[in-house]
CSV table of C-alpha atoms in Angstrom, one decimal:
chain,number,residue,atom,x,y,z
F,1,UNK,CA,17.3,-82.2,-60.8
F,2,UNK,CA,19.5,-80.1,-62.7
F,3,UNK,CA,18.6,-77.7,-65.5
F,4,UNK,CA,21.5,-76.2,-68.0
F,5,UNK,CA,19.8,-73.1,-70.2
F,6,UNK,CA,20.9,-72.8,-73.7
F,7,UNK,CA,23.7,-71.2,-74.1
F,8,UNK,CA,26.0,-70.4,-77.6
F,9,UNK,CA,22.9,-71.4,-79.9
F,10,UNK,CA,22.7,-74.9,-77.6
F,11,UNK,CA,19.3,-76.4,-76.5
F,12,UNK,CA,18.6,-76.1,-72.7
F,13,UNK,CA,18.8,-79.6,-71.0
F,14,UNK,CA,17.8,-81.1,-67.4
F,15,UNK,CA,19.0,-84.1,-65.8
F,16,UNK,CA,16.8,-85.6,-62.8
F,17,UNK,CA,18.6,-88.4,-60.6
F,18,UNK,CA,18.3,-90.1,-57.1
F,19,UNK,CA,21.7,-89.1,-56.3
F,20,UNK,CA,23.8,-86.1,-57.1
F,21,UNK,CA,27.8,-85.7,-56.6
F,22,UNK,CA,29.4,-82.4,-57.4
F,23,UNK,CA,33.3,-81.9,-58.0
F,24,UNK,CA,35.4,-78.7,-59.2
F,25,UNK,CA,38.4,-76.6,-58.2
F,26,UNK,CA,38.3,-74.5,-55.2
F,27,UNK,CA,36.9,-71.0,-55.8
F,28,UNK,CA,36.2,-72.3,-59.5
F,29,UNK,CA,32.6,-73.8,-59.1
F,30,UNK,CA,31.6,-77.1,-60.6
F,31,UNK,CA,33.5,-78.6,-63.8
F,32,UNK,CA,31.8,-82.1,-63.4
F,33,UNK,CA,29.1,-83.8,-61.9
F,34,UNK,CA,28.2,-87.6,-61.5
F,35,UNK,CA,24.5,-88.2,-61.7
F,36,UNK,CA,23.6,-92.1,-59.7
F,37,UNK,CA,20.2,-94.0,-59.9
F,38,UNK,CA,17.4,-93.6,-62.3
F,39,UNK,CA,19.2,-90.7,-64.3
F,40,UNK,CA,17.1,-89.2,-67.1
F,41,UNK,CA,18.5,-87.0,-69.1
F,42,UNK,CA,16.3,-84.1,-71.5
F,43,UNK,CA,17.9,-81.8,-73.9
F,44,UNK,CA,15.2,-79.2,-75.9
F,45,UNK,CA,14.1,-79.7,-79.2
F,46,UNK,CA,16.6,-77.4,-82.1
F,47,UNK,CA,15.9,-75.9,-84.8
F,48,UNK,CA,15.5,-78.9,-87.7
F,49,UNK,CA,15.1,-81.4,-84.7
F,50,UNK,CA,13.0,-82.7,-82.0
F,51,UNK,CA,13.7,-83.1,-78.1
F,52,UNK,CA,16.4,-86.1,-77.0
F,53,UNK,CA,16.3,-88.1,-73.8
F,54,UNK,CA,18.7,-90.5,-72.5
F,55,UNK,CA,17.9,-92.9,-69.6
F,56,UNK,CA,20.9,-94.7,-67.1
F,57,UNK,CA,22.1,-96.0,-63.8
F,58,UNK,CA,24.6,-93.5,-64.0
F,59,UNK,CA,25.7,-90.5,-65.5
F,60,UNK,CA,29.2,-88.9,-65.8
F,61,UNK,CA,28.8,-85.1,-66.4
F,62,UNK,CA,32.0,-82.3,-67.5
F,63,UNK,CA,31.0,-79.0,-67.8
F,64,UNK,CA,33.2,-76.2,-69.5
F,65,UNK,CA,35.6,-73.6,-67.7
F,66,UNK,CA,32.6,-71.5,-67.0
F,67,UNK,CA,30.6,-74.0,-65.4
F,68,UNK,CA,27.4,-73.5,-67.0
F,69,UNK,CA,27.2,-76.0,-70.4
F,70,UNK,CA,27.5,-79.5,-70.8
F,71,UNK,CA,30.9,-80.9,-73.0
F,72,UNK,CA,30.0,-84.4,-72.5
F,73,UNK,CA,28.0,-87.1,-70.8
F,74,UNK,CA,29.4,-90.1,-69.7
F,75,UNK,CA,27.1,-93.0,-69.7
F,76,UNK,CA,27.0,-96.4,-68.2
F,77,UNK,CA,24.2,-99.2,-67.1
F,78,UNK,CA,21.4,-99.9,-69.2
F,79,UNK,CA,21.8,-96.5,-71.3
F,80,UNK,CA,19.0,-95.8,-73.7
F,81,UNK,CA,18.4,-92.4,-76.0
F,82,UNK,CA,15.9,-91.3,-78.3
F,83,UNK,CA,16.0,-89.0,-81.1
F,84,UNK,CA,12.9,-89.2,-82.8
F,85,UNK,CA,12.5,-92.6,-84.5
F,86,UNK,CA,16.2,-93.2,-83.9
F,87,UNK,CA,16.7,-95.3,-80.9
F,88,UNK,CA,20.0,-96.6,-79.3
F,89,UNK,CA,21.2,-99.1,-76.8
F,90,UNK,CA,23.7,-100.4,-74.9
F,91,UNK,CA,25.8,-100.5,-71.8
F,92,UNK,CA,27.9,-97.6,-71.8
F,93,UNK,CA,27.9,-94.4,-74.4
F,94,UNK,CA,29.6,-91.5,-74.0
F,95,UNK,CA,27.6,-88.4,-75.6
F,96,UNK,CA,29.8,-85.4,-77.4
F,97,UNK,CA,27.2,-82.8,-76.7
F,98,UNK,CA,29.0,-80.2,-79.3
F,99,UNK,CA,29.7,-82.8,-81.8
F,100,UNK,CA,26.2,-84.2,-81.7
F,101,UNK,CA,27.8,-87.8,-81.8
F,102,UNK,CA,27.4,-91.2,-79.8
F,103,UNK,CA,29.6,-93.9,-78.7
F,104,UNK,CA,28.0,-96.9,-77.9
F,105,UNK,CA,30.0,-99.8,-75.9
F,106,UNK,CA,29.6,-102.8,-73.8
F,107,UNK,CA,26.8,-105.5,-73.3
F,108,UNK,CA,23.7,-105.1,-71.0
F,109,UNK,CA,22.1,-108.0,-70.3
F,110,UNK,CA,23.5,-110.2,-72.6
F,111,UNK,CA,22.8,-107.4,-75.3
F,112,UNK,CA,25.3,-105.1,-77.1
F,113,UNK,CA,25.2,-101.8,-78.8
F,114,UNK,CA,22.0,-101.9,-81.0
F,115,UNK,CA,21.1,-99.0,-83.1
F,116,UNK,CA,17.1,-98.2,-85.1
F,117,UNK,CA,14.9,-96.4,-86.9
F,118,UNK,CA,12.4,-96.8,-89.4
F,119,UNK,CA,14.7,-98.2,-92.0
F,120,UNK,CA,17.1,-99.9,-90.6
F,121,UNK,CA,18.3,-101.8,-86.9
F,122,UNK,CA,22.3,-102.4,-86.1
F,123,UNK,CA,23.7,-104.6,-83.2
F,124,UNK,CA,27.3,-104.7,-83.4
F,125,UNK,CA,29.9,-105.0,-80.6
F,126,UNK,CA,30.6,-101.0,-81.1
F,127,UNK,CA,28.8,-98.5,-82.8
F,128,UNK,CA,29.5,-95.1,-83.4
F,129,UNK,CA,26.6,-92.4,-84.1
F,130,UNK,CA,26.9,-88.8,-85.9
F,131,UNK,CA,23.4,-87.8,-85.2
F,132,UNK,CA,22.6,-84.5,-87.7
F,133,UNK,CA,23.4,-85.3,-90.6
F,134,UNK,CA,22.9,-89.1,-89.4
F,135,UNK,CA,25.9,-91.3,-89.9
F,136,UNK,CA,27.2,-94.3,-88.4
F,137,UNK,CA,30.1,-97.0,-88.1
F,138,UNK,CA,30.0,-100.1,-86.6
F,139,UNK,CA,32.2,-102.7,-85.9
F,140,UNK,CA,32.6,-106.0,-84.7
F,141,UNK,CA,30.0,-109.1,-85.4
F,142,UNK,CA,27.7,-106.9,-87.1
F,143,UNK,CA,24.2,-107.5,-88.1
F,144,UNK,CA,22.3,-105.2,-90.1
F,145,UNK,CA,18.4,-105.7,-90.7
F,146,UNK,CA,17.3,-103.2,-93.6
F,147,UNK,CA,13.3,-102.9,-93.3
F,148,UNK,CA,10.5,-103.5,-95.6
F,149,UNK,CA,10.4,-100.1,-97.9
F,150,UNK,CA,7.1,-100.3,-99.4
F,151,UNK,CA,4.6,-98.1,-97.6
F,152,UNK,CA,7.6,-95.9,-95.8
F,153,UNK,CA,7.5,-92.4,-98.0
F,154,UNK,CA,11.6,-92.3,-97.7
F,155,UNK,CA,12.3,-95.8,-97.6
F,156,UNK,CA,15.1,-95.6,-100.3
F,157,UNK,CA,15.7,-96.8,-103.7
F,158,UNK,CA,15.8,-100.7,-102.9
F,159,UNK,CA,18.0,-102.4,-105.5
F,160,UNK,CA,15.7,-104.6,-108.4
F,161,UNK,CA,17.2,-107.6,-107.1
F,162,UNK,CA,15.7,-107.0,-104.0
F,163,UNK,CA,11.9,-106.9,-102.9
F,164,UNK,CA,10.7,-104.0,-101.5
F,165,UNK,CA,8.2,-105.8,-99.2
F,166,UNK,CA,10.7,-108.2,-96.8
F,167,UNK,CA,13.5,-107.5,-94.9
F,168,UNK,CA,16.8,-107.7,-95.9
F,169,UNK,CA,19.3,-109.3,-93.5
F,170,UNK,CA,23.3,-108.4,-94.1
F,171,UNK,CA,26.2,-109.9,-91.6
F,172,UNK,CA,29.3,-108.3,-91.8
F,173,UNK,CA,32.7,-107.5,-89.5
F,174,UNK,CA,32.2,-103.6,-89.8
F,175,UNK,CA,29.7,-101.0,-91.4
F,176,UNK,CA,29.8,-97.4,-92.4
F,177,UNK,CA,26.1,-95.7,-93.0
F,178,UNK,CA,25.6,-92.1,-94.5
F,179,UNK,CA,21.8,-90.9,-94.6
F,180,UNK,CA,22.8,-87.8,-96.5
F,181,UNK,CA,24.0,-89.8,-99.8
F,182,UNK,CA,22.0,-93.3,-98.5
F,183,UNK,CA,24.9,-95.4,-98.7
F,184,UNK,CA,26.2,-98.2,-96.9
F,185,UNK,CA,29.2,-100.0,-96.9
F,186,UNK,CA,29.6,-103.6,-95.5
F,187,UNK,CA,33.2,-104.5,-95.2
F,188,UNK,CA,34.7,-108.2,-93.8
F,189,UNK,CA,33.0,-111.5,-95.4
F,190,UNK,CA,29.9,-109.4,-95.9
F,191,UNK,CA,26.6,-111.5,-96.7
F,192,UNK,CA,23.7,-109.9,-97.9
F,193,UNK,CA,20.2,-112.1,-97.8
F,194,UNK,CA,16.6,-111.9,-98.2
F,195,UNK,CA,14.8,-115.1,-99.0
F,196,UNK,CA,16.9,-117.3,-101.6
F,197,UNK,CA,19.0,-114.4,-102.9
F,198,UNK,CA,22.4,-114.3,-101.3
F,199,UNK,CA,25.2,-111.6,-101.8
F,200,UNK,CA,28.6,-112.4,-100.1
F,201,UNK,CA,31.6,-110.3,-100.5
F,202,UNK,CA,34.6,-109.5,-98.9
F,203,UNK,CA,32.8,-105.4,-99.1
F,204,UNK,CA,29.3,-104.9,-100.4
F,205,UNK,CA,28.2,-101.3,-100.7
F,206,UNK,CA,24.8,-100.5,-101.1
F,207,UNK,CA,23.7,-97.3,-102.8
F,208,UNK,CA,19.6,-96.6,-101.8
F,209,UNK,CA,19.8,-93.4,-103.6
F,210,UNK,CA,20.1,-95.2,-107.3
F,211,UNK,CA,19.1,-98.5,-106.2
F,212,UNK,CA,22.5,-99.7,-106.9
F,213,UNK,CA,24.8,-102.4,-105.2
F,214,UNK,CA,28.1,-103.0,-105.8
F,215,UNK,CA,30.4,-106.2,-104.1
F,216,UNK,CA,34.2,-106.5,-104.2
F,217,UNK,CA,36.5,-109.4,-103.1
F,218,UNK,CA,35.2,-112.9,-104.0
F,219,UNK,CA,32.0,-112.1,-104.8
F,220,UNK,CA,29.7,-115.0,-105.0
F,221,UNK,CA,25.9,-114.6,-105.6
F,222,UNK,CA,22.2,-116.5,-105.6
F,223,UNK,CA,19.9,-114.8,-107.0
F,224,UNK,CA,16.2,-115.9,-108.5
F,225,UNK,CA,16.0,-115.3,-112.1
F,226,UNK,CA,14.2,-116.9,-114.5
F,227,UNK,CA,16.8,-117.7,-117.0
F,228,UNK,CA,15.2,-119.5,-120.0
F,229,UNK,CA,11.2,-119.0,-121.4
F,230,UNK,CA,8.7,-120.2,-119.0
F,231,UNK,CA,11.0,-120.7,-116.3
F,232,UNK,CA,9.9,-119.3,-112.4
F,233,UNK,CA,12.7,-117.5,-111.6
F,234,UNK,CA,14.9,-120.6,-110.0
F,235,UNK,CA,18.3,-119.7,-107.8
F,236,UNK,CA,21.1,-118.9,-110.1
F,237,UNK,CA,24.7,-119.4,-108.9
F,238,UNK,CA,27.4,-116.0,-109.6
F,239,UNK,CA,31.3,-115.7,-109.0
F,240,UNK,CA,33.4,-113.6,-110.0
F,241,UNK,CA,36.1,-110.8,-108.4
F,242,UNK,CA,33.5,-108.0,-108.8
F,243,UNK,CA,29.7,-108.3,-108.8
F,244,UNK,CA,28.3,-105.0,-109.9
F,245,UNK,CA,24.2,-104.4,-110.2
F,246,UNK,CA,23.1,-101.1,-111.7
F,247,UNK,CA,19.3,-100.1,-111.7
F,248,UNK,CA,18.7,-97.4,-114.2
F,249,UNK,CA,19.8,-100.2,-116.9
F,250,UNK,CA,18.5,-103.2,-115.2
F,251,UNK,CA,22.0,-104.5,-115.7
F,252,UNK,CA,23.9,-107.2,-113.4
F,253,UNK,CA,27.8,-107.7,-114.4
F,254,UNK,CA,30.2,-110.4,-113.5
F,255,UNK,CA,33.5,-108.6,-113.8
F,256,UNK,CA,37.0,-110.7,-114.1
F,257,UNK,CA,37.0,-114.9,-113.8
F,258,UNK,CA,33.5,-115.2,-114.1
F,259,UNK,CA,30.7,-117.8,-113.8
F,260,UNK,CA,27.3,-118.1,-114.0
F,261,UNK,CA,25.4,-121.1,-113.7
F,262,UNK,CA,21.7,-121.8,-114.4
F,263,UNK,CA,19.1,-123.7,-116.4
F,264,UNK,CA,20.4,-121.7,-119.5
F,265,UNK,CA,23.9,-124.1,-118.2
F,266,UNK,CA,27.1,-123.7,-117.2
F,267,UNK,CA,29.1,-120.6,-118.0
F,268,UNK,CA,32.5,-119.1,-117.7
F,269,UNK,CA,34.6,-115.9,-118.7
F,270,UNK,CA,36.2,-113.4,-118.1
F,271,UNK,CA,33.1,-110.9,-117.9
F,272,UNK,CA,29.5,-111.8,-118.0
F,273,UNK,CA,26.5,-109.6,-117.6
F,274,UNK,CA,23.1,-110.2,-117.3
F,275,UNK,CA,20.2,-107.8,-118.7
F,276,UNK,CA,17.3,-107.6,-116.9
F,277,UNK,CA,13.5,-107.2,-118.0
F,278,UNK,CA,12.5,-103.8,-117.2
F,279,UNK,CA,9.4,-105.1,-114.6
F,280,UNK,CA,10.6,-107.4,-112.7
F,281,UNK,CA,13.9,-110.4,-112.5
F,282,UNK,CA,13.6,-112.0,-115.8
F,283,UNK,CA,16.7,-112.1,-117.7
F,284,UNK,CA,15.9,-110.5,-121.0
F,285,UNK,CA,19.8,-111.2,-122.3
F,286,UNK,CA,22.5,-112.9,-121.3
F,287,UNK,CA,26.2,-111.3,-123.0
F,288,UNK,CA,29.6,-113.1,-122.0
F,289,UNK,CA,33.1,-111.6,-123.3
F,290,UNK,CA,36.6,-113.0,-122.8
F,291,UNK,CA,37.7,-116.9,-122.5
F,292,UNK,CA,33.9,-117.9,-123.2
F,293,UNK,CA,33.3,-121.6,-122.2
F,294,UNK,CA,29.6,-122.9,-122.2
F,295,UNK,CA,28.2,-126.2,-121.1
F,296,UNK,CA,24.9,-127.6,-121.7
F,297,UNK,CA,24.6,-131.0,-120.5
F,298,UNK,CA,26.9,-133.0,-123.4
F,299,UNK,CA,27.1,-130.1,-125.8
F,300,UNK,CA,30.2,-127.9,-124.9
F,301,UNK,CA,31.1,-124.4,-126.6
F,302,UNK,CA,33.9,-121.5,-126.3
F,303,UNK,CA,34.8,-118.5,-128.1
F,304,UNK,CA,35.6,-115.0,-127.4
F,305,UNK,CA,31.9,-113.8,-126.8
F,306,UNK,CA,28.5,-115.5,-126.2
F,307,UNK,CA,25.0,-114.2,-126.4
F,308,UNK,CA,22.5,-115.5,-125.3
F,309,UNK,CA,18.7,-114.9,-125.9
F,310,UNK,CA,16.2,-117.1,-123.9
F,311,UNK,CA,13.0,-116.3,-125.4
F,312,UNK,CA,14.6,-118.3,-128.2
F,313,UNK,CA,16.8,-120.3,-126.3
F,314,UNK,CA,19.3,-119.2,-129.0
F,315,UNK,CA,23.1,-119.0,-128.6
F,316,UNK,CA,25.4,-116.9,-130.5
F,317,UNK,CA,29.3,-117.7,-130.2
F,318,UNK,CA,31.9,-115.7,-132.2
F,319,UNK,CA,35.3,-116.4,-131.9
F,320,UNK,CA,38.8,-116.9,-134.1
F,321,UNK,CA,37.2,-119.7,-134.2
F,322,UNK,CA,34.4,-120.5,-132.2
F,323,UNK,CA,33.8,-124.4,-131.3
F,324,UNK,CA,31.0,-126.1,-130.9
F,325,UNK,CA,30.7,-129.8,-129.6
F,326,UNK,CA,28.1,-132.4,-129.3
F,327,UNK,CA,29.1,-135.8,-128.1
F,328,UNK,CA,31.3,-136.9,-131.0
F,329,UNK,CA,30.6,-133.7,-133.7
F,330,UNK,CA,32.5,-130.9,-133.3
F,331,UNK,CA,32.5,-128.2,-135.4
F,332,UNK,CA,34.4,-124.3,-135.5
F,333,UNK,CA,33.6,-121.1,-137.2
F,334,UNK,CA,33.7,-117.6,-137.1
F,335,UNK,CA,29.8,-117.7,-135.6
F,336,UNK,CA,27.9,-120.5,-134.6
F,337,UNK,CA,24.5,-120.4,-133.5
F,338,UNK,CA,22.9,-123.0,-131.8
F,339,UNK,CA,19.7,-124.0,-129.6
F,340,UNK,CA,18.9,-125.4,-126.2
F,341,UNK,CA,15.9,-127.2,-127.3
F,342,UNK,CA,17.5,-128.5,-130.1
F,343,UNK,CA,20.3,-130.1,-132.1
F,344,UNK,CA,19.8,-127.0,-134.8
F,345,UNK,CA,23.7,-125.6,-135.5
F,346,UNK,CA,24.1,-122.8,-137.7
F,347,UNK,CA,28.2,-122.4,-138.4
F,348,UNK,CA,29.0,-119.2,-140.8
F,349,UNK,CA,32.6,-118.9,-142.0
F,350,UNK,CA,34.3,-117.0,-143.5
F,351,UNK,CA,38.4,-117.1,-144.9
F,352,UNK,CA,39.7,-116.1,-141.8
F,353,UNK,CA,38.4,-118.5,-139.8
F,354,UNK,CA,37.4,-121.3,-142.4
F,355,UNK,CA,33.9,-123.2,-141.2
F,356,UNK,CA,34.6,-126.9,-140.3
F,357,UNK,CA,32.8,-129.7,-139.5
F,358,UNK,CA,34.3,-132.6,-138.1
F,359,UNK,CA,32.3,-135.8,-137.4
F,360,UNK,CA,31.6,-139.5,-137.4
F,361,UNK,CA,29.3,-142.5,-134.9
F,362,UNK,CA,30.7,-142.4,-131.4
F,363,UNK,CA,32.9,-146.0,-131.0
F,364,UNK,CA,30.8,-148.6,-130.0
F,365,UNK,CA,31.8,-151.2,-127.2
F,366,UNK,CA,34.9,-153.1,-127.3
F,367,UNK,CA,34.2,-156.7,-128.2
F,368,UNK,CA,35.0,-159.7,-126.2
């Protein structure tokens, strides 16, 4: 057993193992120690944090020039580290004591590095951790589980598109987590899943301080949103270059080459924005802008702007002009209003875009 007293404001440390080998230059004292078999490393509590404990099969410790304090500890063989609720494990690890950092690597028993606490668990090929203030980065087949926030005092503010009572799973190539700002950035074919809800993009940024979410690069969403009056919130399919959800305003925005498919129709536009109800994921209003096209069965409308109100199942199209096609009839005007559950169409033209309706009977079958 080796005990190292607290020096320079650092905590006291103690190391136990079955075997110990020391090395150093002649007349200069020890500058390295190798601990083998059943290694237990303990670090006393310090201001603002509790005690830390690490276990492994082997520990190679590097000492400072005076040979009195540790600079770096390199663990190998079944590494396990505990710091309050934080638990880290891997085959190998490097602990930078002055900076308070862990570098986890290697698989042990077929299991790669992992880090977990009360709020999340991260599994990856490599994980780097800054212990205080807590930051983490992971790379290589990153799998993250965000634990349910309900019932936890410091669970963060989950975006309203996701429920508090269920875990959220995220797959990505890399991750950067910052506990102080409560943000997590997932990169590389990122895919977020919770029940029927799926959000995927090249990069997904989760802000649990504000409850916001940003997906950039080929964003695709499947969201359980009630898009028609009385509907139960069946999954919708949305696509855009960028998807952004803002919790304060309860707005979900699909920006650039946007598409949104739901019971309310198949919609394409430059931008599509969903305004959700304050208390649940029910659509209060939908707004689309730029080269708008909406298809409802045999009906199709185009224009520069669309407002859809699910309470009335009402579509309002504006354009120069807007156009509405229903089977064999076509209508155009500056403002077109039509309803999902009926054939009623309101056309309001003006001098700048004269209203015109072209209709006729659908052609019958060709006689033989």
